[in-house]
Short mmCIF file of C-alpha atoms in Angstrom, two decimals:
data_model
loop_
_atom_site.label_atom_id
_atom_site.label_comp_id
_atom_site.label_asym_id
_atom_site.label_seq_id
_atom_site.Cartn_x
_atom_site.Cartn_y
_atom_site.Cartn_z
CA UNK A 253 25.85 -26.82 8.34
CA UNK A 254 22.93 -28.26 10.33
CA UNK A 255 19.43 -26.75 10.63
CA UNK A 256 20.22 -24.96 13.89
CA UNK A 257 23.32 -23.25 12.45
CA UNK A 258 21.48 -22.34 9.27
CA UNK A 259 18.63 -20.88 11.34
CA UNK A 260 21.17 -18.76 13.27
CA UNK A 261 22.58 -17.51 9.96
CA UNK A 262 19.07 -16.55 8.80
CA UNK A 263 18.41 -14.73 12.09
CA UNK A 264 21.54 -12.60 11.58
CA UNK A 265 20.48 -11.84 8.00
CA UNK A 266 16.98 -10.86 9.18
CA UNK A 267 18.22 -8.54 11.92
CA UNK A 268 20.95 -6.94 9.81
CA UNK A 269 18.64 -6.47 6.81
CA UNK A 270 15.92 -4.84 8.89
CA UNK A 271 18.31 -2.43 10.63
CA UNK A 272 19.97 -1.45 7.35
CA UNK A 273 16.64 -1.04 5.59
CA UNK A 274 15.24 1.02 8.46
CA UNK A 275 18.21 3.41 8.25
CA UNK A 276 17.76 3.75 4.49
CA UNK A 277 14.05 4.51 4.84
CA UNK A 278 14.62 7.08 7.61
CA UNK A 279 17.50 8.75 5.67
CA UNK A 280 15.28 8.65 2.53
CA UNK A 281 18.01 9.63 -0.02
CA UNK A 282 15.44 10.01 -2.84
CA UNK A 283 13.36 12.42 -0.71
CA UNK A 284 10.01 10.83 -1.65
CA UNK A 285 7.00 10.11 0.59
CA UNK A 286 8.96 11.68 3.47
CA UNK A 287 6.57 11.20 6.39
CA UNK A 288 5.57 7.73 5.23
CA UNK A 289 9.16 6.56 4.78
CA UNK A 290 10.17 7.94 8.18
CA UNK A 291 7.35 6.04 9.93
CA UNK A 292 8.07 2.94 7.85
CA UNK A 293 11.74 3.14 8.87
CA UNK A 294 10.74 3.29 12.56
CA UNK A 295 8.43 0.31 12.00
CA UNK A 296 11.27 -1.71 10.43
CA UNK A 297 13.64 -0.89 13.30
CA UNK A 298 11.04 -1.91 15.90
CA UNK A 299 10.37 -5.08 13.92
CA UNK A 300 14.08 -5.93 14.02
CA UNK A 301 14.08 -5.97 17.86
CA UNK A 302 12.06 -9.21 17.83
CA UNK A 303 15.25 -10.98 16.68
CA UNK A 304 17.69 -8.95 18.81
CA UNK A 305 17.76 -11.38 21.75
CA UNK A 306 18.67 -14.25 19.39
CA UNK A 307 21.45 -12.15 17.87
CA UNK A 308 22.79 -11.22 21.33
CA UNK A 309 22.72 -14.90 22.32
CA UNK A 310 24.79 -15.79 19.25
CA UNK A 311 27.29 -13.04 20.15
CA UNK A 312 27.60 -13.64 23.90
CA UNK A 313 26.88 -17.36 24.00
CA UNK A 314 24.52 -16.97 26.95
CA UNK A 315 20.76 -16.51 27.13
CA UNK A 316 19.61 -12.92 27.53
CA UNK A 317 16.05 -12.24 28.61
CA UNK A 318 15.81 -9.33 26.22
CA UNK A 319 12.04 -9.55 25.74
CA UNK A 320 11.43 -9.45 29.49
CA UNK A 321 12.74 -5.88 29.72
CA UNK A 322 9.90 -3.47 30.44
CA UNK A 323 10.95 -0.70 28.02
CA UNK A 324 11.79 -3.11 25.20
CA UNK A 325 8.45 -4.91 25.45
CA UNK A 326 6.57 -1.61 25.40
CA UNK A 327 8.54 -0.26 22.43
CA UNK A 328 7.97 -3.51 20.53
CA UNK A 329 4.25 -3.13 21.19
CA UNK A 330 4.30 0.05 19.07
CA UNK A 331 5.43 -1.87 15.94
CA UNK A 332 1.96 -2.23 14.31
CA UNK A 333 1.12 1.37 15.28
CA UNK A 334 4.04 2.75 13.24
CA UNK A 335 3.17 0.43 10.38
CA UNK A 336 -0.32 1.93 10.30
CA UNK A 337 1.09 5.48 10.50
CA UNK A 338 3.27 4.75 7.47
CA UNK A 339 0.20 3.49 5.56
CA UNK A 340 -1.67 6.66 6.58
CA UNK A 341 1.08 8.91 5.23
CA UNK A 342 1.56 6.87 2.03
CA UNK A 343 -2.15 7.20 1.27
CA UNK A 344 -2.48 10.79 2.52
CA UNK A 345 0.79 12.77 2.83
CA UNK A 346 -1.22 15.77 4.09
CA UNK A 347 -2.56 13.87 7.11
CA UNK A 348 -2.07 15.74 10.39
CA UNK A 349 -2.67 14.45 13.89
CA UNK A 350 -5.57 15.90 15.87
CA UNK A 351 -6.76 15.60 19.47
CA UNK A 352 -9.11 12.80 18.41
CA UNK A 353 -6.09 10.78 17.29
CA UNK A 354 -5.14 10.25 20.93
CA UNK A 355 -7.24 7.11 20.49
CA UNK A 356 -4.09 5.53 19.04
CA UNK A 357 -2.63 5.63 22.57
CA UNK A 358 -5.41 3.55 24.16
CA UNK A 359 -3.93 0.13 23.40
CA UNK A 360 -0.35 1.15 24.34
CA UNK A 361 -1.59 2.74 27.61
CA UNK A 362 -3.48 -0.44 28.52
CA UNK A 363 -0.44 -2.56 27.65
CA UNK A 364 1.87 -0.38 29.77
CA UNK A 365 -0.51 -0.74 32.71
CA UNK A 366 -0.42 -4.52 32.32
CA UNK A 367 3.39 -4.47 32.24
CA UNK A 368 3.57 -2.32 35.39
CA UNK A 369 1.10 -4.50 37.31
CA UNK A 370 2.87 -7.68 36.14
CA UNK A 371 6.15 -6.21 37.40
CA UNK A 372 4.52 -5.48 40.77
CA UNK A 373 3.69 -9.16 41.15
CA UNK A 374 0.16 -9.39 39.75
CA UNK A 375 1.35 -11.92 37.20
CA UNK A 376 -1.59 -14.25 36.75
CA UNK A 377 -4.29 -12.01 35.28
CA UNK A 378 -2.20 -9.25 33.73
CA UNK A 379 0.44 -11.33 31.95
CA UNK A 380 -2.34 -13.16 30.13
CA UNK A 381 -4.12 -9.87 29.43
CA UNK A 382 -0.92 -8.39 27.92
CA UNK A 383 -0.75 -11.33 25.49
CA UNK A 384 -4.38 -10.71 24.52
CA UNK A 385 -3.62 -7.00 23.98
CA UNK A 386 -0.68 -7.88 21.71
CA UNK A 387 -2.87 -10.11 19.53
CA UNK A 388 -5.84 -7.69 19.50
CA UNK A 389 -3.75 -4.65 18.58
CA UNK A 390 -1.86 -6.54 15.85
CA UNK A 391 -5.14 -7.73 14.33
CA UNK A 392 -6.77 -4.30 14.68
CA UNK A 393 -3.99 -2.41 12.90
CA UNK A 394 -3.64 -5.13 10.28
CA UNK A 395 -7.32 -4.80 9.39
CA UNK A 396 -7.46 -0.99 9.31
CA UNK A 397 -4.18 -0.83 7.35
CA UNK A 398 -5.64 -3.21 4.78
CA UNK A 399 -8.89 -1.19 4.57
CA UNK A 400 -6.92 2.07 4.19
CA UNK A 401 -4.89 0.63 1.29
CA UNK A 402 -8.07 -0.63 -0.40
CA UNK A 403 -9.63 2.82 -0.15
CA UNK A 404 -6.43 4.31 -1.56
CA UNK A 405 -6.58 1.95 -4.55
CA UNK A 406 -10.09 3.19 -5.34
CA UNK A 407 -9.14 6.85 -4.83
CA UNK A 408 -6.16 6.83 -7.20
CA UNK A 409 -8.43 5.55 -9.98
CA UNK A 410 -10.22 8.90 -9.71
CA UNK A 411 -7.14 10.84 -10.81
CA UNK A 412 -4.55 8.51 -12.36
CA UNK A 413 -4.72 6.62 -15.65
CA UNK A 414 -1.85 4.30 -14.70
CA UNK A 415 -2.01 3.12 -11.09
CA UNK A 416 0.90 0.68 -11.27
CA UNK A 417 3.64 1.93 -8.94
CA UNK A 418 1.32 4.00 -6.75
CA UNK A 419 -1.32 1.43 -5.75
CA UNK A 420 0.68 0.12 -2.73
CA UNK A 421 -0.04 -3.50 -3.71
CA UNK A 422 3.25 -4.53 -2.09
CA UNK A 423 2.04 -3.33 1.32
CA UNK A 424 -1.22 -5.20 0.88
CA UNK A 425 0.57 -8.46 0.08
CA UNK A 426 2.96 -8.01 3.00
CA UNK A 427 0.03 -7.54 5.39
CA UNK A 428 -1.58 -10.76 4.16
CA UNK A 429 1.64 -12.81 4.33
CA UNK A 430 2.55 -11.60 7.84
CA UNK A 431 -1.02 -12.25 9.02
CA UNK A 432 -0.95 -15.83 7.69
CA UNK A 433 2.51 -16.50 9.15
CA UNK A 434 1.46 -15.15 12.55
CA UNK A 435 -1.70 -17.30 12.57
CA UNK A 436 0.43 -20.38 11.84
CA UNK A 437 2.84 -19.40 14.60
CA UNK A 438 0.05 -18.89 17.15
CA UNK A 439 -1.50 -22.26 16.26
CA UNK A 440 1.87 -23.97 16.69
CA UNK A 441 2.40 -22.24 20.02
CA UNK A 442 -0.94 -23.53 21.25
CA UNK A 443 -0.83 -27.10 19.96
CA UNK A 444 2.73 -28.00 18.95
CA UNK A 445 6.36 -27.28 19.76
CA UNK A 446 7.01 -23.75 18.42
CA UNK A 447 10.77 -24.34 18.25
CA UNK A 448 10.24 -26.86 15.48
CA UNK A 449 8.77 -24.05 13.38
CA UNK A 450 11.53 -21.47 14.00
CA UNK A 451 13.53 -22.27 10.86
CA UNK A 452 10.43 -22.27 8.64
CA UNK A 453 9.06 -18.99 10.06
CA UNK A 454 12.44 -17.22 9.90
CA UNK A 455 13.01 -18.35 6.32
CA UNK A 456 9.64 -16.91 5.27
CA UNK A 457 10.29 -13.66 7.12
CA UNK A 458 13.67 -13.30 5.40
CA UNK A 459 12.01 -13.58 1.98
CA UNK A 460 9.29 -11.12 3.05
CA UNK A 461 11.91 -8.63 4.30
CA UNK A 462 13.83 -8.73 1.02
CA UNK A 463 10.55 -8.17 -0.86
CA UNK A 464 9.80 -5.25 1.50
CA UNK A 465 13.24 -3.83 0.75
CA UNK A 466 12.84 -4.15 -3.01
CA UNK A 467 9.35 -2.67 -3.29
CA UNK A 468 9.69 0.01 -0.59
CA UNK A 469 12.91 1.40 -2.09
CA UNK A 470 11.38 1.61 -5.58
CA UNK A 471 8.16 3.21 -4.31
CA UNK A 472 7.81 6.53 -6.10
CA UNK A 473 5.97 9.65 -4.97
CA UNK A 474 2.25 8.88 -4.99
CA UNK A 475 0.82 12.39 -5.03
CA UNK A 476 2.13 15.54 -6.76
CA UNK A 477 4.69 17.49 -4.74
CA UNK A 478 2.87 20.77 -5.38
CA UNK A 479 0.70 21.23 -2.27
CA UNK A 480 -2.37 22.74 -3.92
CA UNK A 481 -2.61 19.97 -6.53
CA UNK A 482 -2.03 17.32 -3.87
CA UNK A 483 -4.81 18.73 -1.68
CA UNK A 484 -7.21 18.81 -4.63
CA UNK A 485 -6.60 15.17 -5.50
CA UNK A 486 -6.77 13.95 -1.90
CA UNK A 487 -10.09 15.74 -1.39
CA UNK A 488 -11.73 13.94 -4.34
CA UNK A 489 -14.19 11.34 -3.07
CA UNK A 490 -13.09 7.76 -3.80
CA UNK A 491 -16.68 6.54 -4.21
CA UNK A 492 -18.40 7.76 -7.41
CA UNK A 493 -21.80 6.74 -6.01
CA UNK A 494 -21.52 8.67 -2.74
CA UNK A 495 -23.91 11.49 -1.89
CA UNK A 496 -21.02 14.00 -1.94
CA UNK A 497 -20.18 13.16 -5.56
CA UNK A 498 -23.84 13.18 -6.58
CA UNK A 499 -24.22 16.81 -5.45
CA UNK A 500 -24.26 19.17 -8.40
CA UNK A 501 -20.96 20.96 -8.87
CA UNK A 502 -22.04 22.51 -12.15
CA UNK A 503 -25.31 23.03 -14.02
CA UNK A 504 -26.65 20.40 -16.41
CA UNK A 505 -25.91 22.70 -19.35
CA UNK A 506 -22.29 23.12 -18.24
CA UNK A 507 -22.02 19.36 -17.72
CA UNK A 508 -23.11 18.71 -21.30
CA UNK A 509 -20.75 21.39 -22.62
CA UNK A 510 -17.68 20.01 -20.80
CA UNK A 511 -18.66 16.44 -21.63
CA UNK A 512 -18.88 17.28 -25.35
CA UNK A 513 -15.60 19.19 -25.28
CA UNK A 514 -13.91 16.33 -23.45
CA UNK A 515 -15.15 13.79 -26.01
CA UNK A 516 -13.86 15.92 -28.89
CA UNK A 517 -10.42 16.37 -27.30
CA UNK A 518 -10.10 12.64 -26.58
CA UNK A 519 -10.96 11.84 -30.20
CA UNK A 520 -8.80 14.49 -31.89
CA UNK A 521 -5.82 15.17 -29.61
CA UNK A 522 -5.65 11.66 -28.08
CA UNK A 523 -4.18 12.75 -24.71
CA UNK A 524 -4.69 9.17 -23.46
CA UNK A 525 -1.59 8.13 -25.42
CA UNK A 526 0.47 9.90 -22.75
CA UNK A 527 1.23 7.20 -20.17
CA UNK A 528 1.58 9.89 -17.48
CA UNK A 529 -1.84 11.41 -18.14
CA UNK A 530 -3.66 12.28 -14.92
CA UNK A 531 -6.69 14.31 -13.87
CA UNK A 532 -4.62 17.47 -13.41
CA UNK A 533 -3.15 17.35 -16.94
CA UNK A 534 -6.49 16.64 -18.58
CA UNK A 535 -8.22 19.37 -16.53
CA UNK A 536 -5.60 21.87 -17.72
CA UNK A 537 -6.24 20.88 -21.35
CA UNK A 538 -9.97 21.50 -20.86
CA UNK A 539 -9.40 24.66 -18.73
CA UNK A 540 -11.61 23.33 -15.90
CA UNK A 541 -10.87 22.43 -12.28
CA UNK A 542 -9.99 18.87 -11.30
CA UNK A 543 -13.18 18.62 -9.23
CA UNK A 544 -15.31 19.69 -12.19
CA UNK A 545 -13.63 17.22 -14.54
CA UNK A 546 -13.95 14.40 -12.00
CA UNK A 547 -17.64 15.28 -11.59
CA UNK A 548 -18.20 15.26 -15.37
CA UNK A 549 -16.55 11.84 -15.80
CA UNK A 550 -18.31 10.31 -12.78
CA UNK A 551 -21.74 11.79 -13.53
CA UNK A 552 -21.69 12.20 -17.29
CA UNK A 553 -20.06 8.86 -18.15
CA UNK A 554 -20.76 6.88 -14.95
CA UNK A 555 -17.06 5.94 -14.76
CA UNK A 556 -13.98 6.89 -12.80
CA UNK A 557 -11.02 8.60 -14.47
CA UNK A 558 -9.00 5.35 -14.75
CA UNK A 559 -11.84 3.50 -16.50
CA UNK A 560 -12.64 6.40 -18.80
CA UNK A 561 -9.08 6.91 -20.08
CA UNK A 562 -8.17 3.23 -20.35
CA UNK A 563 -11.22 2.42 -22.46
CA UNK A 564 -9.80 4.82 -25.07
CA UNK A 565 -6.39 3.16 -24.75
CA UNK A 566 -7.84 -0.33 -25.21
CA UNK A 567 -9.86 0.83 -28.25
CA UNK A 568 -6.70 2.30 -29.76
CA UNK A 569 -4.76 -0.89 -28.97
CA UNK A 570 -7.47 -2.96 -30.67
CA UNK A 571 -7.02 -0.97 -33.87
CA UNK A 572 -3.26 -1.67 -33.76
CA UNK A 573 -3.81 -5.36 -33.03
CA UNK A 574 -6.18 -5.63 -36.01
CA UNK A 575 -3.57 -4.11 -38.34
CA UNK A 576 -1.98 -7.09 -40.10
CA UNK A 577 0.78 -4.87 -41.50
CA UNK A 578 1.88 -3.65 -38.08
CA UNK A 579 5.31 -4.85 -36.98
CA UNK A 580 4.77 -3.85 -33.36
CA UNK A 581 4.99 -6.53 -30.67
CA UNK A 582 2.36 -6.81 -27.92
CA UNK A 583 4.66 -4.79 -25.64
CA UNK A 584 5.20 -2.21 -28.38
CA UNK A 585 1.44 -1.85 -28.83
CA UNK A 586 1.04 -1.46 -25.05
CA UNK A 587 3.49 1.45 -24.96
CA UNK A 588 2.08 2.95 -28.16
CA UNK A 589 -1.42 2.92 -26.62
CA UNK A 590 -0.41 4.74 -23.45
CA UNK A 591 0.17 1.86 -21.05
CA UNK A 592 3.41 1.85 -19.06
CA UNK A 593 3.85 -1.93 -18.72
CA UNK A 594 2.79 -5.17 -20.35
CA UNK A 595 1.22 -6.34 -17.07
CA UNK A 596 -1.11 -3.35 -16.75
CA UNK A 597 -1.91 -3.61 -20.47
CA UNK A 598 -2.89 -7.29 -20.23
CA UNK A 599 -4.89 -6.80 -17.04
CA UNK A 600 -6.81 -3.74 -18.25
CA UNK A 601 -7.37 -5.13 -21.76
CA UNK A 602 -8.84 -8.38 -20.44
CA UNK A 603 -11.01 -6.57 -17.88
CA UNK A 604 -12.56 -4.41 -20.61
CA UNK A 605 -12.79 -6.92 -23.50
CA UNK A 606 -12.83 -10.27 -21.72
CA UNK A 607 -9.79 -11.37 -23.76
CA UNK A 608 -6.04 -10.99 -23.51
CA UNK A 609 -4.34 -8.90 -26.25
CA UNK A 610 -2.83 -12.10 -27.71
CA UNK A 611 -6.22 -13.81 -27.87
CA UNK A 612 -7.73 -10.74 -29.54
CA UNK A 613 -4.88 -10.53 -32.10
CA UNK A 614 -5.20 -14.23 -33.03
CA UNK A 615 -8.76 -13.61 -34.19
CA UNK A 616 -7.52 -11.50 -37.10
#
């Protein structure tokens, strides 16, 4: 099998994988992150159309100007838009569209106008402008998607003690890989023969698509299904130093009272050993609202919920690591201390102590 035949095989795998994955995301058999998975499924289907003309050529044996079709080009232009919508719904399942969100139609409207004018014969300026609009929109939605995920990663640390599985790291990595691949492709289009890069680009995209499939299908529900709890958590400010957080929610006396009670509960009942501990659970133990507890941790301890809880876990893990009679492995100590994976244990332990658990254990 030569390179050309192998590239054709990869193209078929890419197209088939994307269509199948898009159907799975839209059907959403696990019924999690419903709006996000629906938008992500649409994104995957639109993404698959970029390989459809190559697939049709392999089937029919003759060149088909698939990408020259007006409707197809316009629909393909919506690909990054639906990707951003999926990110919006992953990070905020309660998001609803408002009149102001008509701004999302500005780029597509401009692109449609360029397509119409190009079709009417005004090829020279508007064909070039349509290419610019494709690049600008792709870059714009890539950047705001990345920023939205970063904000989400800060927000979840305000209510979750274990962020692995809900931090959307896989989407962040996909954005970066696709951005790099597209930059390489544009550079090759400008200065080299792009056909020489087809096999390389397609091979990378196939790997990326399989990674997308793996991580997107294992993505669990990020926020609680109960609407009131979800709204409470989403409304918590992701920046502990913001003016909104600094506003007094409770009196100084009440702050001291809750802070003292919280410290006593953490020392005696050790709720941090529960790997599923979140702000809602801890607030119920203290009989306070989630906003009050978040305020107490942010203001009283100058930490977010994630930092506060995991410092207790690391301290508990240190005591187990120091115990020469303990038969627990590093992984066993991680689970015993409230962490849900060895990776999160190692990362958090080193961030707090400056050492890995193994390095700390070897000192004793």
